[in-house]
Amino acid sequence: GVMDLKLTSSRKYISISVPSKSQAMSPHIKSVDDVVVLGINLSKFNKPTQFFICVSGVFMFYLIYGYLQELIFSVEGFKPFGWYLTLVQFGFYSIFGLIELQLIQDKRRRIPGKTYMIIAFLTVGTMGLSNTSLGYLNYPTQVIFKCCKLIPVMVGGVFIQGKRYNIADVSAALCMSLGLIWFTLADSTVAPNFNLTGVVLISLALCADAVIGNVQEKAMKLHNGSNSEMVLYSYSIGFVYILFGLTCTSGLSPAVTFCSKHPVQTYGYAFLFSLTGYFGISFVLALIKIFGALLAVTVTTGRKAMTIVLSFLFFAKPFTLQYVWSGLLVVLGIFLNVYSKNMDKIKLPSLHGVWKKSVEERKTRTLSQTV
């Protein structure tokens, strides 16, 4: 009886179950935590290298993206067709995502379809409203509104994911937002172009943008979805949303007629605009998956600051010291954010500690002089 019990016990431990074909994982996957961006497996690198690669990709591609976005809206008569540009952009993104998904062996959709419908709706709101607002606002004004999403992202993190942020994170968000607002206020005296409609559009885009980072982070971590999967499904569903909306509002026909008369300045620029944006969003999604939504937004906010700086280099504008002080505020915000992520490695002296050390040095100096 004892031997039978041992055999039964051993059978229980050595028994294996063979998964079905649909459940079998691709043999090339070594870890469920692999993060692949444009064919580069970032999981092979250490955290500082991953951060450097992601930040370099975000800055390079999104700086080109911002320039092309402003270039498209500089085409005479194109400003009313912001939603059509978003439709074309979503179409290109869907194609790029499908191509990238075909290049990897594991093509399963891990994130539920209902979640993608929500993400697609938020993505449409973020990018569609943002593109459309350029028909009413100048580019620096739009950029500065988008920079203010640091605080809404933190609020979204609290309510959506139950996160708790420390005083350094809150101070970083405030410094970066205030610094960038102050930076662009100086430019508003040069080319003021404020419009209430544009302000409402970009504000709604800001709200959607604040939520989408947290939803993406939660979905990718919970279901271990890949970047290419996220891009393909969210933008293809978003494409259907925008196409339905433009068809119902009779906004599709005038846009197609206009763009057919200027194919290079519209579809040509839109292709490059979408390509750089697709590469950029891939690196942003990698940042979200590895480092979280708050750090990703901090990096993209810093990129927006660089966009404003480059606009002063490419276009002649008056210079004031207000730009310097506001730029220093942004740098302080970046430092506070980095410090909050490495508080165990970076030990800043407290005011009490500095005062106590000063008193002790004074006592030692007095004692030495007395002796």
Coordinates of C-alpha atoms in Angstrom, one line a residue, residues 32-195:
V32 CA 6.9 36.5 -21.6
D33 CA 8.5 39.8 -20.5
D34 CA 10.4 40.4 -23.9
V35 CA 9.9 43.9 -25.3
V36 CA 10.6 44.1 -29.0
V37 CA 10.6 47.5 -30.8
L38 CA 11.1 47.6 -34.6
G39 CA 12.8 44.2 -34.5
I40 CA 15.1 45.1 -31.6
N41 CA 14.7 42.9 -28.4
L42 CA 15.2 45.5 -25.7
S43 CA 15.0 42.8 -23.0
K44 CA 18.6 41.8 -23.8
F45 CA 19.8 45.2 -22.5
N46 CA 20.1 46.6 -19.0
K47 CA 17.6 49.2 -17.8
P48 CA 19.8 52.3 -18.6
T49 CA 20.5 51.1 -22.1
Q50 CA 16.7 50.4 -22.6
F51 CA 15.9 53.9 -21.4
F52 CA 18.6 55.5 -23.7
I53 CA 17.3 53.6 -26.8
C54 CA 13.7 54.4 -26.1
V55 CA 14.3 58.1 -25.4
S56 CA 16.5 58.4 -28.5
G57 CA 13.8 56.9 -30.6
V58 CA 11.1 59.1 -29.2
F59 CA 13.1 62.3 -29.7
M60 CA 14.3 61.5 -33.2
F61 CA 11.1 60.4 -34.7
Y62 CA 8.7 62.7 -32.9
L63 CA 10.8 65.8 -33.7
I64 CA 10.4 64.9 -37.4
Y65 CA 6.8 64.1 -36.8
G66 CA 6.1 67.5 -35.3
Y67 CA 7.8 69.3 -38.2
L68 CA 5.8 67.4 -40.8
Q69 CA 2.6 68.0 -39.0
E70 CA 3.1 71.7 -39.1
L71 CA 4.2 71.5 -42.7
I72 CA 1.0 69.7 -43.8
F73 CA -1.2 72.3 -42.2
S74 CA 0.8 75.1 -43.9
V75 CA -0.7 73.9 -47.2
E76 CA -3.2 76.5 -48.3
G77 CA -6.8 75.3 -47.7
F78 CA -5.9 72.2 -45.7
K79 CA -6.9 73.4 -42.2
P80 CA -10.5 72.2 -42.3
F81 CA -9.5 68.6 -43.0
G82 CA -7.8 67.6 -39.7
W83 CA -10.1 64.6 -39.2
Y84 CA -9.3 63.3 -42.7
L85 CA -5.6 63.6 -42.0
T86 CA -6.2 61.5 -38.9
L87 CA -8.1 58.9 -41.0
V88 CA -5.2 58.6 -43.4
Q89 CA -2.8 58.5 -40.5
F90 CA -4.7 55.6 -38.9
G91 CA -4.9 53.8 -42.2
F92 CA -1.1 53.9 -42.5
Y93 CA -0.6 52.9 -38.9
S94 CA -2.8 49.9 -39.4
I95 CA -0.8 48.8 -42.5
F96 CA 2.5 49.3 -40.6
G97 CA 1.2 47.4 -37.6
L98 CA 0.0 44.5 -39.9
I99 CA 3.4 44.3 -41.6
E100 CA 5.3 44.3 -38.3
L101 CA 3.0 41.7 -36.8
Q102 CA 3.7 39.4 -39.8
L103 CA 7.5 39.6 -39.1
I104 CA 7.1 38.0 -35.7
Q105 CA 6.1 34.4 -35.2
D106 CA 3.7 34.9 -32.3
K107 CA 0.7 36.6 -33.9
R108 CA -1.9 35.9 -31.2
R109 CA -4.1 38.7 -29.9
R110 CA -3.7 38.7 -26.1
I111 CA -5.6 41.8 -25.1
P112 CA -9.4 41.5 -25.2
G113 CA -11.4 43.1 -28.1
K114 CA -13.5 45.2 -25.7
T115 CA -10.4 46.8 -24.2
Y116 CA -9.2 47.6 -27.7
M117 CA -12.5 49.3 -28.5
I118 CA -12.0 51.6 -25.5
I119 CA -8.3 52.3 -26.4
A120 CA -9.3 53.0 -30.0
F121 CA -11.9 55.5 -28.9
L122 CA -9.4 57.3 -26.7
T123 CA -6.8 57.2 -29.5
V124 CA -9.2 58.7 -31.9
G125 CA -10.0 61.4 -29.4
T126 CA -6.4 62.1 -28.7
M127 CA -5.0 62.3 -32.2
G128 CA -8.1 63.4 -34.1
L129 CA -8.9 66.3 -31.8
S130 CA -5.2 67.3 -31.6
N131 CA -4.9 67.3 -35.4
T132 CA -8.1 69.3 -35.9
S133 CA -7.1 71.9 -33.3
L134 CA -4.3 73.0 -35.5
G135 CA -6.9 74.5 -37.8
Y136 CA -7.7 76.9 -35.0
L137 CA -4.5 77.3 -33.0
N138 CA -0.9 78.0 -33.8
Y139 CA 1.5 75.1 -33.3
P140 CA 3.3 76.4 -30.1
T141 CA -0.1 76.9 -28.4
Q142 CA -1.1 73.4 -29.2
V143 CA 2.2 72.0 -28.0
I144 CA 1.9 73.8 -24.7
F145 CA -1.6 72.5 -24.1
K146 CA -0.3 68.9 -24.7
C147 CA 2.5 69.5 -22.3
C148 CA 0.1 70.0 -19.5
K149 CA -1.0 66.4 -19.5
L150 CA 1.5 65.4 -16.9
I151 CA -0.9 66.2 -14.0
P152 CA -3.9 64.5 -15.6
V153 CA -1.8 61.4 -16.2
M154 CA -1.0 61.3 -12.5
V155 CA -4.7 61.8 -11.6
G156 CA -5.6 59.0 -14.1
G157 CA -2.9 56.7 -12.5
V158 CA -4.6 57.2 -9.1
F159 CA -8.1 56.5 -10.2
I160 CA -7.5 53.9 -13.0
Q161 CA -4.5 51.9 -11.5
G162 CA -4.7 52.9 -7.8
K163 CA -1.2 54.4 -7.9
R164 CA 0.2 56.7 -5.3
Y165 CA 2.8 59.3 -6.2
N166 CA 5.3 60.9 -3.9
I167 CA 6.0 64.6 -3.5
A168 CA 8.9 64.5 -6.0
D169 CA 6.6 63.2 -8.8
V170 CA 4.0 65.9 -8.0
S171 CA 6.7 68.6 -8.0
A172 CA 8.2 67.3 -11.3
A173 CA 4.8 67.5 -13.0
L174 CA 4.1 71.0 -11.7
C175 CA 7.6 72.3 -12.6
M176 CA 7.5 70.9 -16.1
S177 CA 4.0 72.1 -16.8
L178 CA 4.5 75.6 -15.4
G179 CA 7.9 75.9 -17.1
L180 CA 6.5 75.0 -20.5
I181 CA 3.5 77.2 -20.1
W182 CA 5.7 80.1 -19.1
F183 CA 8.0 79.3 -22.1
T184 CA 5.2 79.6 -24.6
L185 CA 3.5 82.6 -23.0
A186 CA 6.5 84.6 -24.2
D187 CA 5.8 83.4 -27.7
S188 CA 2.1 84.3 -27.5
T189 CA 3.1 88.0 -27.7
V190 CA 4.8 87.4 -31.0
A191 CA 2.1 85.4 -32.8
P192 CA -1.1 85.3 -30.7
N193 CA -3.7 83.1 -32.4
F194 CA -6.1 81.9 -29.7
N195 CA -9.5 80.5 -30.6

